[in-house]
Amino acid sequence: MKKIWYILPVLAMLFTACDPAVDDIQPGANVSVEDLTNSFQLVARSEGNNNISVALDPVRYVKVYNADTDALLGEGTNPSFQDVPPAKTLNVYITAINQDGSLTKSDTKSIVVSEYTDLPEIFKQVFGYENGEYGTTTWTWDENPDNASGRYWGNGNFGNDTQPAWWGAPNETNIDEQVAGAGLPNDGLGAWFSLSLNGVNTSRGETGTVTVSDAAAKVGWDIGTMTFTGTMPLMGVQPNHGNARQYVYQILRADDEKLYLSFPEPGVSADAGGNGWFLCFKKIENK
């Protein structure tokens, strides 16, 4: 009899597992693309605002992506994220993991973003901020940089120096000769470029856009990252690599007076150090 009593609980468990009432609370079938797409809405804090939440019905754990770049924007059962300038129609999709381990990706949904609030402090430093609105800042070469050498363009140790320290203009070379050699004759002394949430304008006649973040390459060295599209700042090229255009810069200083930027030679990191290029600008009247 003892053996029977040991077996009965096991038999009871087997019968219970087949009970429809128990099956009803097990995870459901894999979610379809259509159902996942219909399950979420993009909700801005106010019309056009850049602070966006993802409303889910039914609630499930999802990851949220920028459909144009595949960058992860957020994740969770109540995800939210902040878009950064410039203004755009933001395209978004979500993904969910099914009970069998497969992944379902939704179709894309879009939301227009035209108003920016609660951005990191670096935006105020780069674009200016007055009366609750971000402005436009215009920059030209800083002929009186904050360094002993007096160079406002040149190279130095990327990740350690904050201005040109080894070679550059005006000590060892002339900036007008350098820009002419780089195919940018309009980037010499007196040239300018302006930055705003709406885009970039340059005295060479090019326009583009710029994004800013407070992501630093090396803690204690730079204060953020500036990424250009369509154009670049004055003399924004790699002198040792065929004057290839450079679009990503580390921000070393940004305030009401100065904007100092740096970028490395290919393969050089801020942590390891190595040859980098430094561009020192000062603010002028808006163009």
Backbone as a ProteinNet text record, in pm:
[ID]
protein_1_A
[PRIMARY]
MKKIWYILPVLAMLFTACDPAVDDIQPGANVSVEDLTNSFQLVARSEGNNNISVALDPVRYVKVYNADTDALLGEGTNPSFQDVPPAKTLNVYITAINQDGSLTKSDTKSIVVSEYTDLPEIFKQVFGYENGEYGTTTWTWDENPDNASGRYWGNGNFGNDTQPAWWGAPNETNIDEQVAGAGLPNDGLGAWFSLSLNGVNTSRGETGTVTVSDAAAKVGWDIGTMTFTGTMPLMGVQPNHGNARQYVYQILRADDEKLYLSFPEPGVSADAGGNGWFLCFKKIENK
[TERTIARY]
81.8	0	84.9	197.7	281.4	319.3	348.8	387	274.5	148.9	34.5	24.7	43.6	34.3	145	258.1	364.2	329.6	261.6	232.6	116.5	17.3	-103.1	-77.8	9	34.1	89	173.2	228.5	119	29.6	-81.5	-171.2	-193.4	-277.2	-219	-86.1	-21.2	-35.7	-24.9	-39	-178	-281.4	-419.1	-445.3	-388.4	-409.9	-351.6	-237	-172	-256.6	-347.9	-435.3	-567.1	-586.2	-709.6	-718.9	-828.3	-841.3	-831.4	-874.4	-868.5	-725.4	-631.9	-490.7	-431.4	-467.5	-414.9	-447.9	-564.1	-607.5	-513.1	-434.8	-346.2	-201.4	-175.5	-42.1	-18.4	108.9	135.8	63.2	14.2	-62.1	25.9	-36.1	36.4	127.4	219.8	309.5	228.8	272.8	201.8	233.3	133.6	153.3	204	258.1	304.2	188.2	73.2	-43.1	-87.7	-94.9	-139	-39.6	91	192.3	186.5	167.9	158.4	37.7	-74.4	-196.3	-190.8	-93.8	-90.6	-20.4	43.8	117.5	82.5	91.3	72.1	185.5	229.7	331	259.9	289.8	218.8	320.1	312.1	400.3	346	434.9	393.6	293.9	317.8	224.7	248.1	161.2	172.1	308.6	379	510.1	624.9	597.1	703.3	793.5	920.4	1020.3	1023.8	945.7	939.4	820.6	851.6	752.2	743.7	622.4	599.8	532.6	545.8	486.1	374	250.4	134.3	107.5	97.5	81.7	-50.2	-124.4	-249.8	-268.9	-247.2	-218.2	-73.5	-50	83.9	172.4	290.1	390.1	527.1	631.1	767.3	811.3	852.9	894.9	1023.9	1088.4	1199.3	1156.1	1197.6	1154.8	1276.3	1260.2	1372.6	1338.2	1440.1	1431	1436.1	1331.5	1323.6	1423.5	1473.4	1567.5	1711.5	1743.3	1881.1	1895.4	1782.3	1779.2	1840.8	1852.2	1903.8	1796.6	1837.1	1744.7	1707.3	1576.9	1528.8	1485.5	1437.2	1390	1336.1	1305.4	1248.8	1176	1087.2	1011.2	863.4	782	637.7	569.5	644	592	705.5	762.9	885	859.1	959.8	955.6	1095	1103.5	1233.2	1225.5	1342.2	1351.1	1421	1356.1	1417.4	1501.2	1605.4	1691.6	1684.9	1716	1708.4	1799.8	1772.6	1677.8	1534.8	1439.5	1299.6	1284.9	1187.3	1175.6	1043	1012.9	910.6	983.9	960.8	1030.7	957.5	1029.6	973.3	1020	924.8	952	889.5	958.9	898.2	931.2	856.8	883.9	902.7	967.6	983.3	938.9	892.9	851.9	901.6	943.1	988.8	869.6	851.8	743.2	779.9	678.6	702	796.6	808.3	899	1038.8	1061.6	1192.5	1210.1	1113.5	1123.1	1091.7	1120.9	1103.9	1004.1	910	817.3	850.5	859.6	888.9	764.2	723	603	630	523.2	537.4	574.6	614.8	661.1	543.6	554	461.9	543	477.8	548.6	485.3	569.8	521.9	608.9	545.9	618.4	673.2	802.7	867.5	919.5	868.3	906.8	936.7	908.6	929.5	1019.4	1120.7	1218.9	1225	1205.7	1214.7	1294.9	1348.2	1422	1543.9	1606.3	1726.6	1845.5	1950.3	2069.8	2129.2	2199.9	2257.2	2347.7	2410.1	2502.6	2434.9	2303.1	2231.5	2229.8	2212.2	2214.3	2353.2	2457	2592.8	2627.5	2579.3	2613.9	2527.6	2397.1	2304.4	2263.1	2291.1	2240.6	2096.4	2054.2	1919.5	1873.9	1759.8	1709.9	1557.6	1496.2	1350.2	1281.9	1343.6	1283	1299.6	1384.5	1401.5	1550.3	1581	1716.9	1739.3	1862.7	1890.3	1982	2055.5	2153.5	2285.4	2393	2525.8	2611.5	2694.6	2779.9	2925.5	3012.3	3149.5	3247.9	3363.8	3474	3603.1	3715	3841.7	3875.7	3922.4	3959.7	4108.3	4138.2	4278	4348.4	4274.5	4334.5	4287.6	4331.3	4283.5	4339.6	4275.9	4318.9	4432.7	4542.3	4660.2	4785.9	4894.2	5020.1	5077.9	5047.7	5108.8	5046.4	4920.9	4852.8	4792.8	4804.1	4748.3	4597	4524	4379	4336.3	4429.5	4408.3	4537.4	4527	4646.2	4625.3	4736.3	4723.4	4779.3	4752.2	4794.7	4755.9	4759.9	4731.4	4581.7	4514.1	4370.1	4340.9	4252.4	4219.3	4296	4393.2	4472.7	4481.1	4525.9	4530.8	4389.7	4374.2	4244.9	4252.4	4372.5	4393.9	4513.3	4541.3	4658.6	4785.5	4866.1	4984.1	5113.2	5104.1	5224.4	5260.7	5162	5187.8	5057.8	5066.9	4944.9	4954	4837.6	4829.1	4800.6	4865.8	4945.6	5096.3	5142.5	5287.5	5366.4	5331	5409.6	5351.4	5231.1	5166.7	5065.5	5014.2	4913.6	4779.7	4676.3	4548	4490.5	4516.1	4463.3	4528.5	4656	4723.3	4669.2	4642.6	4591.5	4454	4364.4	4228.7	4228.3	4315.5	4324.3	4372.3	4473.9	4525.4	4425	4330.4	4227.9	4105.7	4111.5	3998	3885	3917.4	3817.8	3864.3	3882.2	3940.9	3859.7	3731.1	3646.7	3643.1	3730.8	3732.1	3842.4	3907.9	4018.6	3971.5	4062.5	4029.4	3909.3	3818	3696.2	3581.3	3608.6	3501.8	3419	3299.4	3211.2	3118.6	3057.5	2948.9	2853.9	2725.9	2625.9	2555	2516.6	2452.3	2318.7	2215.6	2085.9	2016.3	1906.2	1830.3	1776.4	1764.2	1709.2	1813.4	1942	2042.3	2171.8	2258.1	2391.7	2403	2459.2	2492.6	2641.2	2704.2	2847.3	2875.9	2987.9	3027.7	3075.1	3099.7	3136.3	3012.7	2893.3	2771.2	2703.4	2756.7	2696.7	2599	2500.9	2408.3	2398.7	2347.8	2332.2	2261.7	2279.3	2220.8	2328.3	2297.2	2390.1	2311.8	2365.4	2309.8	2416.3	2370	2458.3	2417	2513.6	2483.3	2588.8	2557.4	2655.5	2738.2	2740	2821.6	2968.3	3048.6	3190.2	3274.3	3383.4	3476.7	3567.1	3593.1	3679.7	3637.5	3599.2	3550.9	3658.8	3619.3	3712.9	3788.5	3771.5	3842.3	3745.3	3649.6	3553.3	3418.1	3326.8	3196.2	3081.9	3112.7	3005.9	3051.7	2953.8	2980.3	2892.5	2950.1	2878.1	2891.3	2777.3	2776.7	2707.3	2777.7	2725.6	2675.7	2579	2531.7	2521.6	2580.6	2570.3	2677.9	2738.6	2846.3	2929.5	3026.1	3110.1	3160.2	3222.8	3276	3395	3449.1	3563.3	3678.6	3736.7	3852.3	3825.5	3703.8	3667.6	3706.9	3836.6	3888.2	4006.9	4041.1	4156.3	4279.2	4369.6	4483	4575.6	4590.2	4681.7	4614.5	4488.1	4413.8	4332.1	4404	4342.6	4237.2	4244.2	4145.5	4002	3987.9	3854.4	3772.2	3646.6	3560.7	3535.6	3536.1	3513.9	3379	3294.5	3159.7	3134.2	3218.2	3196.9	3310.3	3273	3370	3341	3447.7	3431	3432.3	3340.7	3328.7	3415.4	3513	3603.9	3563.1	3501.2	3451.3	3334.5	3232	3117.3	3052.9	3058.7	2998.8	2967.3	2943.8	2905.5	3018.7	3140.2	3253.8	3323.2	3339.8	3426.9	3359	3402	3364.7	3490.7	3538.8	3658.9	3620.9	3664.3	3631.3	3758.2	3745.7	3859.1	3810.8	3894.7	3866.1	3997.7	3994.7	4118.8	4155.4	4281.2	4320.3	4248	4221.3	4155.6	4230.9	4157.4	4216.8	4265.3	4262.6	4308	4188.1	4207	4100.6	4141.5	4042.4	4070.7	4141.2	4107.1	4169.2	4316	4349	4488.1	4570.5	4505.8	4578.7	4642.1	4688.7	4748.2	4717.6	4752.2	4737.6	4590.8	4556.3	4422.6	4431.4	4319.8	4315.3	4222.5	4258.9	4187.7	4147.7	4024	3970.4	3915.7	3967.4	3928.7	3851.8	3726.6	3640.9	3595	3559.6	3501	3367.3	3278.1	3144.9	3150	3072.1	3057	2907.3	2874.8	2734.9	2669.3	2540.8	2468.2	2460.1	2470.1	2461.8	2317.8
-122.1	0	126.7	116.4	235.7	279.5	184.2	220	290.6	248	312.5	457.7	484	622.7	711.1	655.6	734.6	765.3	676.3	693.4	787.7	788.4	867.4	1016.5	1081.6	1224	1250.8	1159.6	1177.4	1167.3	1065.5	1050.9	1173.1	1229	1347.7	1465.3	1478	1587.1	1570.2	1446	1420.8	1455.6	1415.8	1446.4	1597.4	1665.2	1809.2	1885.5	1839.7	1907.3	1903.3	1806.2	1796.1	1868.7	1926.1	1996.3	2126	2144.7	2268.1	2393	2387.7	2506.2	2550	2452.7	2484.5	2534.7	2474.2	2516.9	2663.2	2708.3	2844.9	2949.2	2916.8	3017.5	3000.6	2910	2896	3007.5	3039.4	3143.7	3116.5	3222.7	3206.3	3176.4	3172.6	3144.9	3262	3238.5	3344.3	3462.6	3584.4	3702.8	3727.9	3764	3790.9	3933.5	3959.7	4094.4	4193.6	4154.7	4242.9	4274.1	4169.2	4192	4276.2	4251.8	4330.9	4475.9	4498	4634	4706.6	4636.3	4697.4	4719.5	4655.3	4659.9	4782.5	4864.2	4978.6	5109.2	5216.5	5351.5	5439.8	5536.2	5633.3	5756.5	5791.6	5901	6007.6	6127	6237.9	6309.7	6370	6446.1	6555	6618.5	6713	6704.7	6763.2	6748.7	6795.2	6704.4	6735.5	6726	6696.4	6694.8	6573.6	6589.7	6485	6380.8	6398.6	6300	6208.2	6082.8	5992.7	5864.5	5817.6	5689.2	5594.1	5464.6	5361.2	5296.2	5318.8	5260.6	5122.1	5020.5	4881	4824.1	4759.2	4692.2	4572.4	4449.9	4416.6	4448.8	4457.7	4487.4	4365.5	4388.3	4282.4	4348.3	4270.2	4324.3	4340.1	4460.6	4486.5	4567.5	4569	4659.2	4754.5	4880.9	4986.4	5034.3	5043.6	5077.5	5192.9	5270.7	5367.5	5289.5	5298.3	5217.8	5260.8	5383.1	5431.4	5394.5	5379.6	5348.9	5216.1	5155.4	5033.5	5054.8	5180	5209.5	5177.4	5114	5082	5210.5	5237.7	5357.8	5331.5	5212.3	5179.7	5038.2	4990.3	4856.6	4846.7	4747.1	4724.8	4708.7	4706.3	4694.4	4831	4935.3	5072.1	5163.3	5134	5204.9	5348.7	5431.1	5569.5	5607.9	5713.5	5756.9	5904.1	5961.5	6103	6113.2	6177.4	6202.2	6330.2	6338.6	6456.5	6522.6	6654.6	6726.6	6663.5	6692.6	6791.2	6738.7	6829.8	6792.1	6690.3	6600.5	6491.8	6420.8	6336.8	6234.2	6109.7	6073.1	5961.8	5831.7	5736.2	5605.4	5502.5	5426.3	5337.4	5200.1	5094.5	4961.9	4899.4	4794.9	4723.5	4575.8	4506.1	4360.8	4295.9	4172	4094.9	3951.8	3891.3	3752.3	3661.4	3561.6	3465.8	3354.2	3272	3165.3	3058.8	3044.9	2944.8	3001.8	3126.9	3188.9	3268.5	3260.7	3337.5	3485.2	3568.3	3712.8	3762.9	3843.3	3909.4	4057.3	4108.5	4250.2	4316.1	4427.2	4495.5	4572.5	4618.5	4716	4851.2	4943.4	5074.9	5169.7	5248.2	5358.2	5487.5	5598.3	5726	5831	5925.6	6038.6	6159.9	6274.4	6397.3	6460.4	6491.9	6555.8	6692	6796.2	6931.4	7022.4	6975.9	7056.5	6979.6	7047.7	6979.4	7043	6958.9	7004.1	6902.6	6949.2	6863.3	6797.3	6864.9	6810.2	6825.3	6743.7	6757.1	6898.4	6936.7	7071	7105.7	7005.3	7030.1	7102.7	7084.5	7152.6	7304.1	7346	7488.9	7546.2	7470	7517.1	7533.2	7441.6	7444	7542.2	7541.7	7620.1	7752.5	7768.1	7884.3	7861.3	7932.2	7911.7	8040.3	8091.5	8217.2	8219.2	8263.7	8272.8	8140.3	8030.8	7899.2	7838.3	7897.6	7844.9	7830.9	7725.8	7707.1	7799.8	7848.4	7949	7901.2	7996.7	7971.2	8031.4	7955.5	8006.7	8001.4	8103	8111.2	8122.1	8045	8028.2	8055.7	8111.7	8133.3	8093.3	8095.4	8056.6	8145.9	8083.5	8156.1	8189.9	8310.6	8350.2	8377.9	8376.5	8391.2	8275.5	8154.1	8035.9	8030.5	7947.7	7933.5	7832.3	7860.6	7775.2	7857.8	7808.3	7883.6	7891.7	7791.6	7788.5	7888.5	7925.6	8016.5	7948.9	7816	7744.5	7730.6	7755.9	7735.7	7619.7	7565.5	7443.5	7364.5	7232.3	7149.8	7019	6950.7	6818.1	6817.4	6707.3	6687.5	6548	6524.6	6392.4	6379.6	6300.2	6279.3	6205.7	6262.5	6203.8	6264.8	6351.8	6416.5	6567.8	6613.4	6756.9	6810.6	6939.6	7002.8	7111.2	7138.5	7226.8	7172.5	7225.8	7179.5	7196.8	7090.7	7095.8	7065	7004.4	6957.2	7041.2	7070.5	7135.6	7196.9	7310.2	7365.8	7513.7	7572.3	7715.5	7793.9	7911.4	7976.4	7954.7	7878.9	7872.6	7807.3	7682	7607.2	7610.6	7662.3	7664.6	7777.6	7805.6	7909.5	7841.8	7878.2	7811.3	7830	7945.3	7967.7	7873.6	7843.2	7747.8	7606.5	7573.4	7440.5	7416.2	7513	7492.2	7486.5	7565.5	7560.7	7423.7	7369.8	7237.6	7126.5	7150.1	7050.6	7063.8	7159.7	7180.4	7256.3	7332.6	7410.4	7556	7623.2	7758.3	7860.7	7832.4	7928.1	7902.1	7814.6	7780.2	7850.8	7947.6	8015.7	8121.5	8210.4	8316.9	8396.8	8424.8	8496.5	8405.5	8276.8	8182.3	8153.9	8098.6	8074.3	7956.1	7905.3	7807.3	7830.4	7807.5	7829.7	7698.6	7686.5	7566.1	7601.1	7524	7538.2	7403.2	7391.4	7267	7238.6	7342.8	7326.2	7290.8	7307.6	7269.6	7346.7	7325.8	7385.3	7466	7585.2	7666.5	7699.8	7710.1	7739.5	7847.4	7918.4	8022.6	7962	7831.4	7766.6	7735.4	7766	7746.1	7613.8	7529.7	7400.4	7412.2	7323.9	7312.7	7167.1	7145	7008.4	7009.9	6904.6	6894.7	6852.9	6868.3	6829.5	6771.8	6667.6	6612.1	6621.5	6638.9	6657.6	6561.8	6507.3	6426.9	6454.6	6418.9	6436.3	6310.2	6221.3	6099.6	6136.3	6116.4	6152.3	6033.5	6064	5959.7	5918.1	6011.1	5982.5	6072.4	6011	6087.3	6184.5	6309.6	6410.3	6481.3	6435.5	6500.5	6581	6514.1	6585.1	6590.5	6670.8	6687.1	6634.2	6580.9	6527.7	6501.7	6466.8	6429.2	6511.2	6554	6630.6	6556	6526.7	6450.5	6530.8	6552.8	6629.5	6536.5	6584.3	6515.5	6617.3	6585.8	6674	6779.3	6815.7	6912.6	6890.5	6978.7	6967.1	7105	7121.9	7253.2	7291.1	7409.9	7457.1	7358	7328.6	7239.3	7104.2	7054.6	6927.7	6808.7	6790	6681.2	6614.5	6495.4	6420	6454.8	6541.6	6585.7	6472.8	6368.9	6259.2	6145.6	6162.7	6055.2	6110.1	6178.3	6225.2	6332.4	6401.5	6504.5	6449.5	6326	6266.4	6346.5	6367.3	6447.7	6377.1	6456.5	6406.3	6458.7	6367	6407	6394.4	6321.4	6301.9	6368.9	6448	6525.5	6511.8	6515.9	6525.7	6673.9	6710.8	6849.7	6869.1	6956.7	6981.9	7104.3	7199	7318.9	7373.7	7418.6	7482.3	7576.5	7705.5	7804.5	7930.5	8040	8164.2	8225.5	8173.6	8233.4	8138.6	8011.8	7921.5	7787.6	7729.6	7593.2	7523	7426.1	7351.7	7207.3	7158.6	7024.4	6945.5	6812.4	6726.1	6597.5	6539.2	6407.4	6332.7	6198.6	6121.3	6078.3	6044.3	5969.6	5834.7	5774.4	5642.8	5542.3	5471.6	5369.3	5418.7	5548.1	5606.1	5620.5	5583.1	5597.9	5699.1	5755.2	5853.4	5789.3	5666	5598.9	5568.4	5523.2	5487.4	5609.1	5711.3	5829.1	5807.2	5913.9	5908.4	6035.8	6038.8	6161.5	6196.2	6319.5	6371.2	6514.1	6564.9	6700	6786.5	6912.8	7003.9	7129.7	7172.9	7291	7385.4	7507.1	7603.3	7718.7	7737.1	7840.8	7937.6	8058.9	8155.8	8201.4	8246.9	8288.2	8427.2	8443	8573.5	8602.5	8720	8757.2	8658.5	8630	8537	8585.4	8487.6	8518.9	8503.6
0	0	0	63.6	67.5	-72.3	-160.9	-296.6	-368.9	-343.5	-408.3	-366.1	-238.6	-190.9	-249.8	-276.9	-340.9	-486.5	-553.8	-696.9	-719.9	-632.5	-654.2	-675.4	-597.4	-622.3	-761.2	-812.7	-946.5	-1051	-1032.7	-1125.7	-1123	-1005.3	-993.1	-1070	-1066.5	-1138.5	-1288.4	-1336.1	-1478.3	-1527.3	-1450.3	-1489.8	-1485.7	-1385.1	-1370.6	-1489	-1540.1	-1651.9	-1777.2	-1784.7	-1900.5	-1880.3	-1764.7	-1731.4	-1811.6	-1892.1	-1970.8	-1886.4	-1761.5	-1676	-1652.6	-1645.8	-1627.9	-1758.6	-1871.3	-2000.1	-2028.6	-1977.9	-2006.4	-1948.9	-1845.3	-1785.8	-1830.4	-1923.1	-1979.3	-2081.1	-2116.2	-2215.7	-2345.4	-2411.1	-2532.7	-2652.5	-2769.2	-2892.4	-2927.4	-3020.8	-3065.1	-3118.8	-3087.6	-3133	-3280.1	-3357.4	-3499.1	-3518.4	-3637	-3669.6	-3660.4	-3712.1	-3710.4	-3568	-3483.3	-3346.1	-3268	-3290.6	-3219.8	-3264.8	-3394.2	-3445.9	-3386.6	-3379.5	-3326	-3175.1	-3108.8	-2962.3	-2906.5	-2991.9	-2935.3	-3005.5	-2928.1	-2978.4	-2925.8	-3006.6	-2965.6	-2912.1	-2786.5	-2719.9	-2675.8	-2733.9	-2696.7	-2574.3	-2496.5	-2378.1	-2417.3	-2530.1	-2590.3	-2740	-2818.4	-2963.1	-3013.3	-3081.1	-3137.2	-3040.2	-2911.5	-2810.9	-2826.7	-2786.4	-2804.8	-2693.9	-2587.4	-2479.6	-2507.6	-2539.4	-2597	-2515	-2490.8	-2424.7	-2522.9	-2494.4	-2578.4	-2498.5	-2539.9	-2472.6	-2530.7	-2444.1	-2486.9	-2437.1	-2527.1	-2490.6	-2584	-2533	-2393.6	-2357	-2226.7	-2177.3	-2196.3	-2251.6	-2267.7	-2267.4	-2247.7	-2248.7	-2394.7	-2431.4	-2569.2	-2570	-2684.6	-2711	-2821.8	-2810.8	-2901.6	-2981.6	-3115.3	-3202.1	-3296.2	-3330.9	-3438.6	-3569.8	-3650.8	-3771.9	-3878.4	-3870.8	-3971.7	-3940	-3811.1	-3771.7	-3698.7	-3659.7	-3578	-3439.5	-3396.8	-3262.6	-3159.1	-3048.5	-2939.7	-2866.6	-2854.5	-2787.8	-2644.5	-2615.9	-2481.8	-2478.2	-2357.9	-2343.3	-2210.7	-2201.3	-2079.7	-2109.6	-2004	-2020.4	-2028.2	-1998.1	-2009.6	-2055.6	-2173.6	-2214.9	-2256.3	-2238	-2284.1	-2329.9	-2408.5	-2459.6	-2496.7	-2520.4	-2558.2	-2692.7	-2788.3	-2918.4	-2909.9	-2991.9	-2992.9	-3129.3	-3136.7	-3263.6	-3368.7	-3497.4	-3547.7	-3554.3	-3583.2	-3597.5	-3710.5	-3695.7	-3792	-3779.5	-3876	-3860.3	-3811.4	-3687.5	-3624.5	-3653.1	-3709.4	-3742.3	-3640.2	-3585.3	-3471.8	-3496	-3451.6	-3445.3	-3310.8	-3272.9	-3148.5	-3178.5	-3086.5	-3097	-2966.5	-2976.3	-2858.8	-2874.5	-2764.5	-2765.2	-2739	-2822.4	-2807.9	-2711.9	-2672.1	-2575.9	-2628.9	-2762.4	-2818.4	-2844	-2800.9	-2815.5	-2942.9	-3034.4	-3157.9	-3130.3	-3228.7	-3213.7	-3317.1	-3272.9	-3365	-3371.4	-3493.8	-3517.2	-3575.4	-3517.3	-3563.9	-3691.9	-3754.6	-3861.3	-3799.4	-3883.3	-3837.6	-3813.8	-3706.5	-3681.8	-3673.5	-3704.3	-3713.5	-3623.2	-3580.6	-3500.8	-3535.7	-3552.2	-3587.2	-3459.7	-3460.3	-3345.2	-3389.8	-3327.6	-3367.3	-3248.6	-3126.8	-3006.3	-2910.8	-2857.3	-2773.2	-2634.6	-2532.4	-2393.8	-2313.6	-2200.1	-2106.1	-2168.5	-2263.9	-2325.5	-2230.7	-2248.9	-2164.4	-2171	-2068.8	-2057.8	-2175	-2236.4	-2346.4	-2461.9	-2478.9	-2586.3	-2564.5	-2440.5	-2410.2	-2436.7	-2403.5	-2422.2	-2570.1	-2653	-2795.1	-2873.5	-2848.8	-2930.7	-2866.5	-2737.5	-2667.5	-2626.1	-2521.4	-2467	-2401.8	-2447.9	-2393.6	-2401.1	-2290.9	-2283.9	-2316.1	-2268.1	-2285	-2422.6	-2507.4	-2642	-2675.8	-2752.6	-2802.4	-2921.2	-2934.3	-3035.2	-3145.7	-3202	-3307.5	-3264.3	-3275.9	-3244.2	-3370.2	-3388.6	-3506.9	-3462.6	-3531.5	-3485.8	-3598.1	-3559.9	-3652	-3581.1	-3651.6	-3590.3	-3470.6	-3362	-3241.2	-3248.9	-3292.2	-3309.2	-3177.2	-3067.3	-2935.1	-2846.2	-2877.9	-2804	-2663.1	-2582	-2443	-2432.1	-2495.9	-2480.1	-2499.7	-2447.7	-2450.8	-2591	-2675.3	-2808.3	-2904.2	-2879.5	-2969.9	-3091.7	-3102.1	-3217.1	-3201.5	-3308.4	-3306.5	-3395.8	-3472.6	-3551.3	-3554.1	-3540.7	-3547	-3473.7	-3446	-3384.1	-3242	-3173.4	-3035.1	-2992.1	-2862.8	-2808.4	-2782	-2864.1	-2850.4	-2720.3	-2640.5	-2511	-2396.4	-2425.9	-2321.7	-2341.4	-2458.7	-2485.5	-2507.8	-2487.4	-2511.2	-2618.9	-2667.9	-2781.7	-2859.6	-2977.9	-3053.4	-2970.3	-2961.6	-2875	-2949.3	-3067.9	-3135.8	-3258.2	-3340.3	-3469.7	-3518.4	-3591.4	-3647.3	-3674.5	-3701.1	-3733.1	-3605.4	-3594.1	-3698.4	-3685.6	-3587.5	-3563.3	-3676.3	-3709.8	-3808.1	-3949	-3962.6	-4093.8	-4097.9	-4215.3	-4235.3	-4262.5	-4188.4	-4203.9	-4344	-4405.7	-4540	-4641	-4621.1	-4709.2	-4685.3	-4559.7	-4526.7	-4586.9	-4573.7	-4624.6	-4777.6	-4841	-4986.8	-5031.9	-4960.4	-4994.2	-4971.4	-4879.9	-4850.3	-4940.5	-5034.8	-5123.3	-5057.7	-4952.6	-4879.7	-4870.3	-4982.9	-4981.2	-4903.8	-4881.2	-4808.5	-4658.8	-4609.2	-4466.5	-4388.3	-4447.4	-4380.5	-4282.3	-4246.3	-4151.5	-4201.3	-4111.1	-4146.1	-4184.9	-4208.9	-4241.2	-4116.2	-4133.7	-4020.2	-4047.9	-3941.3	-3952.5	-3835.6	-3858	-3754.1	-3721.6	-3594.4	-3544.1	-3480.3	-3512.6	-3447.8	-3451.6	-3379	-3382.2	-3521.8	-3602.7	-3737.5	-3841.8	-3808.1	-3906	-3894	-3993.8	-3999.1	-4127.7	-4117	-4234.2	-4227.5	-4344.7	-4349.2	-4451.2	-4430.8	-4525.5	-4657.3	-4663	-4789.1	-4874	-4819.3	-4895.1	-4872.6	-4785.7	-4756.7	-4639.9	-4639	-4527.2	-4485	-4365.3	-4315.4	-4181.5	-4106.3	-3973.1	-3874.2	-3745.9	-3641.1	-3524.2	-3464	-3341.5	-3232.3	-3109.8	-2996	-2885.5	-2814.3	-2696.1	-2591.1	-2466	-2359.3	-2337.4	-2436.1	-2428.6	-2449.3	-2346	-2351.3	-2396.3	-2468.6	-2509.9	-2394.3	-2303.1	-2188.8	-2073.3	-1965	-1849.5	-1801.9	-1784.5	-1737.4	-1847.7	-1972.3	-2084	-2169	-2234.3	-2316.8	-2247	-2302.7	-2238.2	-2324.4	-2442.8	-2526.5	-2667.8	-2752	-2890.5	-2984	-3095.1	-3197.4	-3329.6	-3393.3	-3517.7	-3626.7	-3737.3	-3849.3	-3959.3	-4035.9	-4155	-4267.2	-4382.3	-4497.7	-4507.7	-4396.9	-4395.9	-4270.4	-4244.8	-4125.2	-4088.4	-3972.1	-3934.8	-4021.5	-3997.6	-4075.2	-4068.1	-4183.6	-4194.7	-4125.7	-4142	-4079.7	-4165	-4183.9	-4266.8	-4197.7	-4245.5	-4196.2	-4281.1	-4232.7	-4314.6	-4359.7	-4277.3	-4310.9	-4386	-4419.8	-4486.1	-4602.1	-4691.9	-4814.7	-4794.7	-4681.6	-4649.1	-4652.5	-4607.5	-4596.1	-4497	-4527.7	-4441.1	-4308.3	-4202.7	-4067	-4017.8	-3968.1	-3927.6	-3777.3	-3704.3	-3560.3	-3483	-3380.2	-3302.7	-3153.7	-3075.8	-2931	-2893.2	-2804.1	-2760.9	-2637.4	-2647.5	-2535.9	-2455.5	-2523.2	-2455	-2535.6	-2467.5	-2533.7	-2433.7	-2462.8	-2373.6	-2453.7	-2385.2	-2453	-2533.8	-2518.6	-2587.5	-2685.1	-2645.4	-2720.7	-2751.6	-2863	-2899.4	-2946.9	-2867.8	-2902.4	-2932.2	-3049	-3094.3	-3123.2	-3119.9	-3151.2	-3215.8	-3300.4	-3357.1	-3375.5	-3369.8	-3375.4	-3516.2	-3533.7	-3652.8	-3648.8	-3763.6	-3763.1	-3676.5	-3592.3	-3506.5	-3372	-3349.7	-3222.7	-3129.3	-3001.7	-2902.5	-2796.1	-2729.5	-2625.6	-2506.9	-2474.7	-2360.6	-2385.3	-2505.6	-2536.1	-2573.8	-2628	-2672.7	-2809.2	-2869.2	-3002	-3076.5	-3204.1	-3281	-3303.1	-3272.1	-3297	-3346	-3398.6	-3452.4	-3369.3	-3355.5	-3266	-3341.2	-3322.2	-3388.9	-3282	-3277.7	-3175	-3239.2	-3194.7	-3251	-3142.4	-3185	-3094.9	-3152.9	-3064	-3107.1	-3169.7	-3277	-3338.9	-3353.6	-3405.5	-3422.6	-3518.4	-3493.3	-3578.8	-3723.1	-3813.2	-3955.6	-4003.9
[MASK]
+++++++++++++++++++++++++++++++++++++++++++++++++++++++++++++++++++++++++++++++++++++++++++++++++++++++++++++++++++++++++++++++++++++++++++++++++++++++++++++++++++++++++++++++++++++++++++++++++++++++++++++++++++++++++++++++++++++++++++++++++++++++++++++++++++++++++++++++++++++++++++++++

